[in-house]
């Protein structure tokens, strides 16, 4: 007679082995994809452009390159593998909290060739560690978390390097195909999201970062939210109506910021006669009316919403619109379900160097029909960046905890510059309300009875 207990144990062992190999393959693929993008962003410019600071808001590209390698060494080679430090003397140079961005060009940074060699050497050793890694035993290695954390870290710096490329003066050095053209979106302007409870955050997503955790129940009153992000054309109407000259639409801090900095339009825009032009990665072009507006700060997004008789959605409202299926009551990983993003779902991963037209990606819409919640542009919310109930800083408090408070506003959804590994329905970004160099836009909302 067959021993079913032994068979069950064998099947369990096989499943665990398969899961381990799937995790290993995912980690390898994520690290390789990130490094290919880092190489693209740093090989397309010559030495002076790598070492120069193109804006006091950003680091020299060569700093990001070596910082990526240093973080990978500290976590994968030292913390996981227990190896001795390769270059302990450079740790402080690439400590993001020790040296503000504006001061980094004055540091004795590794020159481009040495920075590349260091990052490549670390990567080779890290892949050796990954080949024999055990995904469990510690919280850091459970489900390959630390490898996912490092892949996300590199992709986040790739996004900041892409921002540096946008701020950089000079001819175009990056290229990518435009998103597929789509017809003018003719669907409803807004969608009603029903009230009631839903589960916010996650306790099960293996590579989710600490500020996304834990999962918890939230009650949400019914509200309406824009079907698509606010477009350039809609934002131009705000400008033409004197939006930047009317203090009624601005918070006191926002109005002071507008006056102090003479803001009259989104960053990189300029008027040429009757039309608006923008600079995008070294190319000057007419502002496309049907694309989501880009490079606006929180104050600008909030002022537009007030002008339109609406408001910015809260972070909770945004996540419910993105993850809640009212037909089943289920909370999903993404607006379209639980499957990882594909090019049919969302504009991610720097496949394009611009947002897709509003209304694109019907395959990526939520059950209620809200589109482009993932990808295209980061979306400002009205919420301050605060911890969830039961928050636990991990693996270091400097990732999230030190930024909690009213100084930072939450952005959601990712942008065309974000890789899928660093973009989930639960993923939280945050920044100061004055920031415009980031790939930020917004959509508006209103309460049901307003």
Short mmCIF file of C-alpha atoms in Angstrom, two decimals:
data_model
loop_
_atom_site.label_atom_id
_atom_site.label_comp_id
_atom_site.label_asym_id
_atom_site.label_seq_id
_atom_site.Cartn_x
_atom_site.Cartn_y
_atom_site.Cartn_z
CA UNK A 1 0.00 0.00 0.00
CA UNK A 2 1.22 3.50 -0.85
CA UNK A 3 2.19 5.66 2.10
CA UNK A 4 0.16 8.85 1.41
CA UNK A 5 1.87 10.70 4.26
CA UNK A 6 5.27 10.25 2.60
CA UNK A 7 3.84 11.30 -0.78
CA UNK A 8 2.39 14.45 0.73
CA UNK A 9 5.72 15.30 2.31
CA UNK A 10 7.50 14.74 -1.00
CA UNK A 11 5.00 16.90 -2.90
CA UNK A 12 5.39 19.65 -0.33
CA UNK A 13 9.15 19.52 -0.67
CA UNK A 14 8.86 19.73 -4.48
CA UNK A 15 6.52 22.74 -4.25
CA UNK A 16 8.86 24.48 -1.82
CA UNK A 17 11.80 23.79 -4.13
CA UNK A 18 9.89 25.17 -7.13
CA UNK A 19 8.86 28.25 -5.16
CA UNK A 20 12.46 28.83 -4.12
CA UNK A 21 13.67 28.61 -7.68
CA UNK A 22 10.89 30.92 -8.88
CA UNK A 23 11.92 33.45 -6.24
CA UNK A 24 15.57 33.06 -7.21
CA UNK A 25 14.78 33.60 -10.88
CA UNK A 26 12.65 36.63 -10.06
CA UNK A 27 15.42 38.12 -7.95
CA UNK A 28 18.05 37.53 -10.65
CA UNK A 29 15.81 39.00 -13.35
CA UNK A 30 14.97 42.05 -11.22
CA UNK A 31 18.62 42.76 -10.45
CA UNK A 32 19.67 42.32 -14.08
CA UNK A 33 16.86 44.53 -15.37
CA UNK A 34 17.82 47.27 -12.92
CA UNK A 35 21.50 47.09 -13.87
CA UNK A 36 20.72 47.23 -17.58
CA UNK A 37 18.78 50.42 -16.97
CA UNK A 38 21.53 51.90 -14.80
CA UNK A 39 24.02 51.18 -17.59
CA UNK A 40 21.74 52.82 -20.17
CA UNK A 41 21.43 55.95 -18.05
CA UNK A 42 25.15 56.29 -17.36
CA UNK A 43 26.73 55.09 -20.62
CA UNK A 44 24.82 57.58 -22.78
CA UNK A 45 26.84 60.56 -21.48
CA UNK A 46 30.54 61.32 -21.33
CA UNK A 47 32.68 61.80 -18.21
CA UNK A 48 31.97 65.52 -17.58
CA UNK A 49 28.22 64.92 -17.73
CA UNK A 50 28.62 62.05 -15.26
CA UNK A 51 30.55 64.08 -12.72
CA UNK A 52 28.72 67.40 -13.10
CA UNK A 53 25.82 68.41 -10.90
CA UNK A 54 23.06 69.34 -13.32
CA UNK A 55 20.85 70.72 -10.56
CA UNK A 56 21.41 71.33 -6.83
CA UNK A 57 18.29 69.19 -6.35
CA UNK A 58 20.06 66.12 -7.71
CA UNK A 59 23.30 64.20 -7.24
CA UNK A 60 25.94 63.84 -9.95
CA UNK A 61 25.15 60.71 -11.95
CA UNK A 62 28.44 59.15 -10.87
CA UNK A 63 27.40 59.45 -7.21
CA UNK A 64 24.20 57.48 -7.88
CA UNK A 65 26.18 54.83 -9.73
CA UNK A 66 28.60 54.14 -6.87
CA UNK A 67 25.87 54.54 -4.23
CA UNK A 68 23.90 51.77 -5.94
CA UNK A 69 26.94 49.49 -5.72
CA UNK A 70 27.67 50.46 -2.12
CA UNK A 71 24.14 49.71 -0.93
CA UNK A 72 24.23 46.37 -2.72
CA UNK A 73 27.54 45.54 -1.07
CA UNK A 74 26.34 46.50 2.40
CA UNK A 75 23.14 44.46 2.25
CA UNK A 76 23.85 41.47 0.00
CA UNK A 77 27.55 40.88 0.62
CA UNK A 78 27.93 42.02 4.22
CA UNK A 79 24.48 41.58 5.85
CA UNK A 80 23.44 38.39 4.02
CA UNK A 81 26.75 36.70 3.18
CA UNK A 82 28.74 38.01 6.14
CA UNK A 83 31.67 39.11 4.01
CA UNK A 84 34.26 41.73 4.85
CA UNK A 85 33.77 45.22 3.44
CA UNK A 86 35.34 45.71 0.01
CA UNK A 87 35.81 49.47 0.28
CA UNK A 88 34.94 50.53 3.85
CA UNK A 89 36.52 53.94 3.31
CA UNK A 90 33.79 54.95 0.83
CA UNK A 91 30.77 54.07 2.98
CA UNK A 92 30.43 57.59 4.34
CA UNK A 93 30.82 59.17 0.87
CA UNK A 94 27.75 57.34 -0.36
CA UNK A 95 25.64 57.70 2.76
CA UNK A 96 22.58 59.61 1.54
CA UNK A 97 21.84 60.96 5.02
CA UNK A 98 25.35 62.12 5.79
CA UNK A 99 25.76 64.29 2.68
CA UNK A 100 22.91 66.38 1.19
CA UNK A 101 22.69 66.30 -2.61
CA UNK A 102 23.91 69.87 -3.03
CA UNK A 103 27.23 69.01 -1.34
CA UNK A 104 27.98 65.72 -3.07
CA UNK A 105 29.97 67.20 -6.00
CA UNK A 106 32.58 68.45 -3.51
CA UNK A 107 33.21 64.95 -2.12
CA UNK A 108 36.18 62.80 -3.27
CA UNK A 109 33.89 60.53 -5.30
CA UNK A 110 35.05 57.55 -7.30
CA UNK A 111 35.69 58.65 -10.90
CA UNK A 112 33.39 57.12 -13.56
CA UNK A 113 35.63 54.22 -14.59
CA UNK A 114 36.32 53.22 -10.99
CA UNK A 115 32.65 53.60 -10.01
CA UNK A 116 31.62 51.32 -12.86
CA UNK A 117 34.27 48.75 -11.93
CA UNK A 118 33.22 48.79 -8.28
CA UNK A 119 29.51 48.39 -9.07
CA UNK A 120 30.24 45.55 -11.50
CA UNK A 121 32.52 43.77 -9.01
CA UNK A 122 29.83 43.98 -6.31
CA UNK A 123 27.20 42.68 -8.72
CA UNK A 124 29.24 39.66 -9.70
CA UNK A 125 29.73 38.69 -6.08
CA UNK A 126 26.07 39.40 -5.24
CA UNK A 127 24.88 37.04 -7.97
CA UNK A 128 27.13 34.35 -6.50
CA UNK A 129 25.51 34.94 -3.11
CA UNK A 130 22.05 34.79 -4.67
CA UNK A 131 22.82 31.50 -6.39
CA UNK A 132 23.23 29.76 -3.04
CA UNK A 133 20.90 31.88 -0.93
CA UNK A 134 18.33 30.33 1.39
CA UNK A 135 15.06 32.27 1.30
CA UNK A 136 14.13 31.99 4.93
CA UNK A 137 15.47 31.79 8.43
CA UNK A 138 15.61 35.54 8.92
CA UNK A 139 13.19 38.33 8.19
CA UNK A 140 15.74 39.87 5.85
CA UNK A 141 15.99 36.79 3.63
CA UNK A 142 12.37 35.57 3.90
CA UNK A 143 10.94 35.20 0.36
CA UNK A 144 14.08 36.89 -0.95
CA UNK A 145 13.06 40.24 0.54
CA UNK A 146 16.56 41.72 0.73
CA UNK A 147 17.23 40.95 -2.94
CA UNK A 148 13.93 42.58 -3.89
CA UNK A 149 14.77 45.56 -1.69
CA UNK A 150 18.07 46.08 -3.50
CA UNK A 151 16.43 45.74 -6.94
CA UNK A 152 13.85 48.33 -5.91
CA UNK A 153 16.56 50.60 -4.51
CA UNK A 154 18.46 50.54 -7.80
CA UNK A 155 15.32 51.19 -9.83
CA UNK A 156 14.44 54.12 -7.55
CA UNK A 157 17.86 55.61 -8.22
CA UNK A 158 17.39 54.94 -11.92
CA UNK A 159 14.29 57.10 -11.69
CA UNK A 160 16.24 59.86 -9.96
CA UNK A 161 18.92 59.60 -12.64
CA UNK A 162 16.23 59.95 -15.29
CA UNK A 163 15.08 63.11 -13.49
CA UNK A 164 18.68 64.34 -13.69
CA UNK A 165 18.63 63.69 -17.44
CA UNK A 166 15.47 65.79 -17.72
CA UNK A 167 17.14 68.63 -15.77
CA UNK A 168 20.35 68.34 -17.78
CA UNK A 169 20.96 71.01 -20.42
CA UNK A 170 22.11 70.02 -23.86
CA UNK A 171 21.02 67.80 -26.75
CA UNK A 172 19.01 64.62 -26.39
CA UNK A 173 20.97 61.53 -25.35
CA UNK A 174 18.05 59.22 -24.49
CA UNK A 175 15.43 57.90 -26.86
CA UNK A 176 12.45 55.57 -26.68
CA UNK A 177 9.37 54.95 -28.80
CA UNK A 178 6.25 56.93 -28.01
CA UNK A 179 3.24 55.16 -26.50
CA UNK A 180 0.78 53.74 -28.96
CA UNK A 181 -1.60 56.48 -30.14
CA UNK A 182 -5.17 56.15 -28.94
CA UNK A 183 -8.34 57.93 -29.86
CA UNK A 184 -9.67 60.73 -27.70
CA UNK A 185 -11.08 59.24 -24.51
CA UNK A 186 -14.88 59.64 -24.51
CA UNK A 187 -15.77 57.72 -21.37
CA UNK A 188 -17.23 59.23 -18.21
CA UNK A 189 -15.21 62.02 -16.60
CA UNK A 190 -15.53 60.52 -13.13
CA UNK A 191 -16.44 57.29 -11.36
CA UNK A 192 -18.37 56.76 -8.13
CA UNK A 193 -16.46 54.63 -5.63
CA UNK A 194 -18.97 53.17 -3.15
CA UNK A 195 -18.48 53.67 0.57
CA UNK A 196 -17.68 50.98 3.09
CA UNK A 197 -14.68 49.08 4.40
CA UNK A 198 -11.68 47.82 2.48
CA UNK A 199 -8.26 46.43 3.31
CA UNK A 200 -5.47 48.97 2.91
CA UNK A 201 -1.78 48.11 2.81
CA UNK A 202 -0.37 44.60 2.81
CA UNK A 203 0.97 41.94 5.15
CA UNK A 204 1.55 39.34 2.42
CA UNK A 205 3.29 41.04 -0.52
CA UNK A 206 6.79 39.54 -0.11
CA UNK A 207 8.80 42.51 -1.36
CA UNK A 208 6.59 45.28 0.04
CA UNK A 209 8.52 47.89 2.00
CA UNK A 210 7.90 48.81 5.61
CA UNK A 211 5.62 51.82 5.03
CA UNK A 212 3.20 49.63 3.02
CA UNK A 213 2.66 47.38 6.05
CA UNK A 214 0.63 46.04 7.77
CA UNK A 215 -2.71 45.37 6.11
CA UNK A 216 -5.54 47.03 8.01
CA UNK A 217 -9.22 47.84 7.56
CA UNK A 218 -10.34 51.32 6.57
CA UNK A 219 -13.82 52.80 6.28
CA UNK A 220 -14.29 55.10 3.33
CA UNK A 221 -17.27 57.32 2.58
CA UNK A 222 -18.54 57.21 -1.02
CA UNK A 223 -16.70 59.58 -3.35
CA UNK A 224 -16.20 60.38 -7.01
CA UNK A 225 -12.75 60.24 -8.62
CA UNK A 226 -11.53 61.29 -12.07
CA UNK A 227 -11.50 58.45 -14.57
CA UNK A 228 -8.12 59.62 -15.89
CA UNK A 229 -5.38 61.92 -14.63
CA UNK A 230 -5.82 65.64 -15.27
CA UNK A 231 -4.51 66.51 -18.74
CA UNK A 232 -2.31 69.28 -20.04
CA UNK A 233 -5.27 70.74 -21.89
CA UNK A 234 -7.37 70.89 -18.73
CA UNK A 235 -4.47 72.41 -16.81
CA UNK A 236 -3.99 75.05 -19.50
CA UNK A 237 -7.58 76.18 -18.87
CA UNK A 238 -6.60 76.81 -15.24
CA UNK A 239 -3.62 78.87 -16.40
CA UNK A 240 -5.64 80.86 -18.94
CA UNK A 241 -8.26 81.62 -16.29
CA UNK A 242 -5.62 83.33 -14.19
CA UNK A 243 -5.14 80.44 -11.80
CA UNK A 244 -1.59 81.45 -10.90
CA UNK A 245 -2.71 85.02 -10.15
CA UNK A 246 -5.68 84.30 -7.90
CA UNK A 247 -4.94 83.59 -4.22
CA UNK A 248 -8.40 82.06 -3.74
CA UNK A 249 -7.20 78.73 -5.11
CA UNK A 250 -4.01 78.42 -3.08
CA UNK A 251 -3.18 77.50 0.48
CA UNK A 252 -1.30 80.30 2.27
CA UNK A 253 1.97 78.37 1.95
CA UNK A 254 1.23 77.58 -1.69
CA UNK A 255 0.46 81.21 -2.53
CA UNK A 256 3.67 82.33 -0.84
CA UNK A 257 5.59 79.72 -2.82
CA UNK A 258 4.04 80.86 -6.12
CA UNK A 259 4.83 84.52 -5.43
CA UNK A 260 8.34 83.86 -4.15
CA UNK A 261 9.30 81.72 -7.16
CA UNK A 262 7.23 83.50 -9.85
CA UNK A 263 5.50 80.31 -10.93
CA UNK A 264 3.23 80.66 -13.96
CA UNK A 265 3.06 77.12 -15.40
CA UNK A 266 4.38 73.59 -14.84
CA UNK A 267 8.14 73.13 -14.78
CA UNK A 268 9.77 73.03 -18.25
CA UNK A 269 6.85 74.89 -19.89
CA UNK A 270 7.15 78.23 -21.70
CA UNK A 271 4.72 80.23 -23.76
CA UNK A 272 5.45 80.91 -27.44
CA UNK A 273 2.82 83.26 -28.72
CA UNK A 274 -0.50 81.51 -28.30
CA UNK A 275 0.90 78.05 -27.70
CA UNK A 276 2.73 76.37 -24.87
CA UNK A 277 6.01 74.57 -25.44
CA UNK A 278 7.90 72.23 -23.11
CA UNK A 279 11.38 70.80 -22.93
CA UNK A 280 11.48 67.02 -22.59
CA UNK A 281 14.83 65.21 -22.39
CA UNK A 282 16.61 67.74 -24.61
CA UNK A 283 13.79 68.21 -27.13
CA UNK A 284 11.44 71.20 -27.30
CA UNK A 285 7.90 70.32 -28.37
CA UNK A 286 4.35 71.61 -28.27
CA UNK A 287 2.64 70.63 -25.03
CA UNK A 288 0.35 67.71 -25.97
CA UNK A 289 -3.16 68.56 -24.80
CA UNK A 290 -4.31 65.00 -24.11
CA UNK A 291 -1.36 63.77 -22.06
CA UNK A 292 -1.55 63.83 -18.24
CA UNK A 293 -0.01 67.01 -16.91
CA UNK A 294 3.51 66.47 -15.60
CA UNK A 295 5.99 68.29 -13.35
CA UNK A 296 3.53 70.04 -11.07
CA UNK A 297 4.05 70.37 -7.33
CA UNK A 298 1.48 69.54 -4.67
CA UNK A 299 0.55 73.20 -4.28
CA UNK A 300 -0.25 73.43 -8.00
CA UNK A 301 -2.28 70.22 -7.97
CA UNK A 302 -4.23 71.37 -4.91
CA UNK A 303 -4.90 74.82 -6.44
CA UNK A 304 -6.18 73.31 -9.70
CA UNK A 305 -8.51 71.02 -7.77
CA UNK A 306 -9.95 73.97 -5.83
CA UNK A 307 -10.36 75.97 -9.03
CA UNK A 308 -12.24 73.03 -10.57
CA UNK A 309 -14.57 72.84 -7.55
CA UNK A 310 -13.02 69.56 -6.46
CA UNK A 311 -10.18 68.33 -4.25
CA UNK A 312 -7.28 65.92 -4.28
CA UNK A 313 -8.19 62.39 -3.19
CA UNK A 314 -6.91 61.14 0.12
CA UNK A 315 -4.36 58.37 0.03
CA UNK A 316 -7.00 55.99 1.37
CA UNK A 317 -9.46 56.96 -1.35
CA UNK A 318 -6.79 56.52 -4.01
CA UNK A 319 -5.93 53.03 -2.82
CA UNK A 320 -9.55 51.97 -2.58
CA UNK A 321 -10.16 53.18 -6.15
CA UNK A 322 -7.09 51.22 -7.26
CA UNK A 323 -7.50 47.94 -5.36
CA UNK A 324 -11.11 47.39 -4.30
CA UNK A 325 -13.48 45.22 -6.32
CA UNK A 326 -17.00 46.19 -5.21
CA UNK A 327 -18.54 43.14 -6.88
CA UNK A 328 -16.60 40.69 -4.72
CA UNK A 329 -15.42 42.90 -1.85
CA UNK A 330 -11.90 41.66 -2.54
CA UNK A 331 -8.76 43.80 -2.31
CA UNK A 332 -6.47 43.17 -5.29
CA UNK A 333 -2.76 43.74 -5.86
CA UNK A 334 -3.39 46.01 -8.85
CA UNK A 335 -6.43 47.68 -10.44
CA UNK A 336 -6.70 44.84 -12.99
CA UNK A 337 -6.24 41.99 -10.51
CA UNK A 338 -3.33 40.10 -8.99
CA UNK A 339 -1.19 39.49 -12.10
CA UNK A 340 2.10 41.35 -12.46
CA UNK A 341 2.01 44.35 -14.81
CA UNK A 342 2.51 43.86 -18.55
CA UNK A 343 2.86 46.50 -21.29
CA UNK A 344 -0.88 46.12 -21.90
CA UNK A 345 -1.67 47.15 -18.32
CA UNK A 346 0.44 50.23 -17.70
CA UNK A 347 3.17 52.60 -18.88
CA UNK A 348 6.11 51.58 -16.68
CA UNK A 349 9.82 50.85 -16.82
CA UNK A 350 11.02 53.70 -19.05
CA UNK A 351 9.69 51.90 -22.13
CA UNK A 352 8.55 55.38 -23.14
CA UNK A 353 9.89 58.76 -22.11
CA UNK A 354 6.50 60.36 -21.65
CA UNK A 355 3.04 59.61 -20.27
CA UNK A 356 0.53 57.93 -22.56
CA UNK A 357 -2.57 59.91 -23.57
CA UNK A 358 -5.34 60.08 -20.99
CA UNK A 359 -7.63 57.06 -21.29
CA UNK A 360 -4.93 54.64 -22.44
CA UNK A 361 -4.52 51.07 -21.19
CA UNK A 362 -8.11 49.84 -20.90
CA UNK A 363 -6.71 46.43 -19.88
CA UNK A 364 -5.29 48.10 -16.79
CA UNK A 365 -8.44 49.80 -15.57
CA UNK A 366 -10.03 49.07 -12.21
CA UNK A 367 -13.32 47.14 -11.86
CA UNK A 368 -15.08 50.51 -11.67
CA UNK A 369 -13.39 51.72 -14.85
CA UNK A 370 -10.75 54.08 -13.42
CA UNK A 371 -7.77 54.20 -15.80
CA UNK A 372 -4.03 54.78 -15.51
CA UNK A 373 -3.89 54.43 -11.74
CA UNK A 374 -0.58 52.61 -12.24
CA UNK A 375 2.16 54.18 -14.36
CA UNK A 376 2.28 57.35 -16.50
CA UNK A 377 2.50 59.95 -13.68
CA UNK A 378 2.88 59.88 -9.93
CA UNK A 379 -0.36 61.20 -8.47
CA UNK A 380 -0.38 63.67 -5.59
CA UNK A 381 -2.87 62.93 -2.82
CA UNK A 382 -4.07 65.23 -0.06
CA UNK A 383 -2.53 63.02 2.64
CA UNK A 384 0.50 63.59 4.81
CA UNK A 385 3.02 60.75 4.93
CA UNK A 386 2.26 58.93 8.18
CA UNK A 387 2.73 55.35 9.43
CA UNK A 388 -0.01 52.74 9.31
CA UNK A 389 -1.32 51.32 12.60
CA UNK A 390 1.18 48.69 13.72
CA UNK A 391 4.02 50.09 11.59
CA UNK A 392 7.43 48.58 12.28
CA UNK A 393 10.54 50.13 10.75
CA UNK A 394 12.47 47.51 8.75
CA UNK A 395 15.23 46.98 7.95
CA UNK A 396 16.29 50.55 8.85
CA UNK A 397 14.36 53.57 10.10
CA UNK A 398 15.92 55.93 7.54
CA UNK A 399 13.89 54.43 4.69
CA UNK A 400 10.49 55.66 5.92
CA UNK A 401 10.29 56.55 9.58
CA UNK A 402 12.41 59.69 9.53
CA UNK A 403 10.15 61.20 6.85
CA UNK A 404 6.83 60.73 8.63
CA UNK A 405 4.95 63.94 9.36
CA UNK A 406 3.10 66.83 7.74
CA UNK A 407 6.16 68.06 5.83
CA UNK A 408 5.78 65.36 3.17
CA UNK A 409 2.79 64.58 0.97
CA UNK A 410 2.00 61.13 -0.41
CA UNK A 411 2.11 60.30 -4.12
CA UNK A 412 0.67 57.09 -5.53
CA UNK A 413 0.67 54.92 -8.64
CA UNK A 414 4.12 55.30 -10.14
CA UNK A 415 5.06 56.91 -13.46
CA UNK A 416 6.52 55.98 -16.83
CA UNK A 417 9.91 56.25 -15.08
CA UNK A 418 9.11 53.58 -12.46
CA UNK A 419 9.86 49.90 -12.91
CA UNK A 420 7.21 47.35 -12.03
CA UNK A 421 9.37 45.94 -9.22
CA UNK A 422 9.02 49.28 -7.42
CA UNK A 423 5.36 49.88 -8.16
CA UNK A 424 2.37 48.17 -6.55
CA UNK A 425 -1.16 49.06 -5.59
CA UNK A 426 0.19 49.49 -2.06
CA UNK A 427 3.40 51.35 -2.95
CA UNK A 428 3.78 54.74 -1.27
CA UNK A 429 5.96 57.57 -2.50
CA UNK A 430 6.36 60.88 -0.71
CA UNK A 431 7.93 64.26 -1.28
CA UNK A 432 7.89 67.89 -0.21
CA UNK A 433 4.89 69.86 -1.57
CA UNK A 434 7.21 72.18 -3.51
CA UNK A 435 8.80 69.43 -5.63
CA UNK A 436 8.25 69.70 -9.39
CA UNK A 437 11.26 67.99 -10.97
CA UNK A 438 9.72 64.60 -10.17
CA UNK A 439 7.40 62.92 -12.69
CA UNK A 440 4.29 64.06 -10.84
CA UNK A 441 0.73 64.74 -11.92
CA UNK A 442 -2.63 64.19 -10.25
CA UNK A 443 -6.32 63.43 -10.53
CA UNK A 444 -9.13 65.05 -8.57
CA UNK A 445 -12.02 63.80 -6.47
CA UNK A 446 -15.16 65.01 -4.75
CA UNK A 447 -17.32 63.71 -1.95
CA UNK A 448 -20.56 62.08 -3.07
CA UNK A 449 -22.82 64.96 -2.06
CA UNK A 450 -20.61 67.77 -3.37
#
